[in-house]
């Protein structure tokens, strides 16, 4: 991911990226850093968010309250597992796992909240 400086009113102008001069991905601080939603290339009911839409993505309580979330799309992924029984004989089993994903904007909203809640939770852990 390559970072870019974005100037939005009220933003501090620090972009999270692995580019030189930017905060690494694991050091996101919502009070300092500009949020940029991940690019999602899967097919869903809505269109992918443009780079412009993803850059500096921010939502308010009112926007989220008015937003109609799309249903999750998904499929079942099947993995083949190999285990040994007590006698050393190989046993082949199939393990099913449900994969679900949200629309592009829904995922960006949830990602935004996740980043902000994680930062608040980390501050709470440091102080308690």
XYZ file of C-alpha atoms in Angstrom:
128
model
C 0.000 0.000 0.000
C 1.418 3.401 -0.924
C 0.403 6.397 1.168
C -0.525 9.842 0.021
C -1.060 13.065 1.900
C -4.687 14.097 1.902
C -5.926 17.456 3.023
C -9.393 17.363 4.560
C -10.688 20.031 6.926
C -9.796 18.986 10.465
C -7.372 16.229 9.395
C -3.901 16.145 10.866
C -2.430 14.962 7.553
C -0.569 11.842 8.710
C -1.235 8.887 6.404
C -0.879 5.252 7.454
C 1.278 3.439 4.937
C 4.506 1.565 4.446
C 5.773 4.486 2.335
C 8.684 6.541 3.652
C 7.579 9.171 6.171
C 4.215 7.568 6.946
C 3.051 5.622 9.985
C 3.287 1.828 9.576
C -0.012 -0.064 9.270
C 0.159 -1.376 12.843
C 0.618 2.100 14.343
C -2.705 3.611 13.283
C -3.814 6.422 15.605
C -7.251 7.821 14.668
C -6.491 11.090 16.435
C -3.475 11.664 14.152
C -3.831 9.479 11.076
C -6.019 9.796 8.007
C -8.180 6.708 7.523
C -8.051 4.996 4.154
C -10.395 2.058 3.566
C -8.904 -1.052 1.968
C -9.461 -1.731 -1.703
C -11.911 -4.581 -2.141
C -12.053 -6.154 -5.582
C -14.764 -8.777 -5.066
C -18.177 -8.611 -6.734
C -21.089 -7.478 -4.594
C -24.385 -5.613 -4.932
C -22.665 -2.222 -4.821
C -19.822 -0.778 -6.859
C -16.273 -0.735 -5.552
C -15.260 2.455 -3.768
C -13.027 4.667 -5.863
C -9.594 5.690 -4.591
C -11.069 9.124 -3.907
C -13.924 7.603 -1.856
C -11.561 5.341 0.112
C -9.039 8.086 0.842
C -9.923 9.815 4.092
C -13.116 7.744 4.499
C -15.070 8.936 7.537
C -18.607 8.375 8.791
C -20.734 10.028 11.437
C -23.334 8.455 13.716
C -26.103 10.049 11.633
C -24.690 8.649 8.376
C -24.455 5.150 9.856
C -27.977 5.399 11.313
C -29.350 6.318 7.852
C -27.216 3.788 5.956
C -29.029 0.655 4.740
C -26.595 -2.233 5.063
C -26.679 -4.858 2.300
C -27.012 -8.551 3.171
C -23.812 -10.554 3.451
C -22.837 -12.684 0.476
C -20.973 -15.871 1.051
C -20.058 -19.415 0.235
C -18.807 -22.528 1.984
C -15.098 -23.261 1.606
C -14.105 -26.882 2.055
C -10.636 -27.828 3.255
C -9.223 -31.308 3.252
C -7.721 -32.250 6.616
C -5.357 -35.141 7.223
C -4.955 -36.654 10.687
C -3.406 -39.804 12.082
C -5.394 -42.131 14.269
C -3.897 -43.975 17.248
C -2.392 -46.672 15.014
C -0.724 -44.163 12.683
C -3.226 -44.645 9.857
C -4.027 -41.478 7.897
C -7.601 -40.234 8.139
C -8.875 -37.776 5.552
C -11.674 -35.429 6.591
C -13.339 -32.442 4.989
C -13.717 -29.303 7.085
C -16.305 -26.787 5.945
C -15.980 -23.100 6.737
C -18.558 -20.439 5.950
C -17.095 -17.353 4.295
C -19.219 -14.186 4.424
C -18.416 -10.718 3.162
C -20.197 -7.393 3.165
C -20.718 -4.838 0.447
C -17.862 -2.468 -0.308
C -19.273 0.524 1.591
C -20.539 -1.643 4.471
C -17.070 -3.179 4.842
C -15.440 0.276 4.779
C -17.799 1.516 7.519
C -17.117 -1.535 9.692
C -13.364 -1.227 9.065
C -13.494 2.459 10.111
C -15.279 1.575 13.362
C -12.910 -1.338 13.988
C -9.850 0.911 13.729
C -11.314 3.540 16.061
C -12.609 1.031 18.622
C -9.292 -0.850 18.617
C -7.371 2.353 19.344
C -9.750 3.265 22.192
C -9.502 -0.267 23.588
C -5.683 -0.182 23.466
C -5.696 3.124 25.392
C -8.046 1.564 27.954
C -5.712 -1.436 28.383
C -2.698 0.835 28.875
C -4.477 2.798 31.615
C -6.017 -0.133 33.517
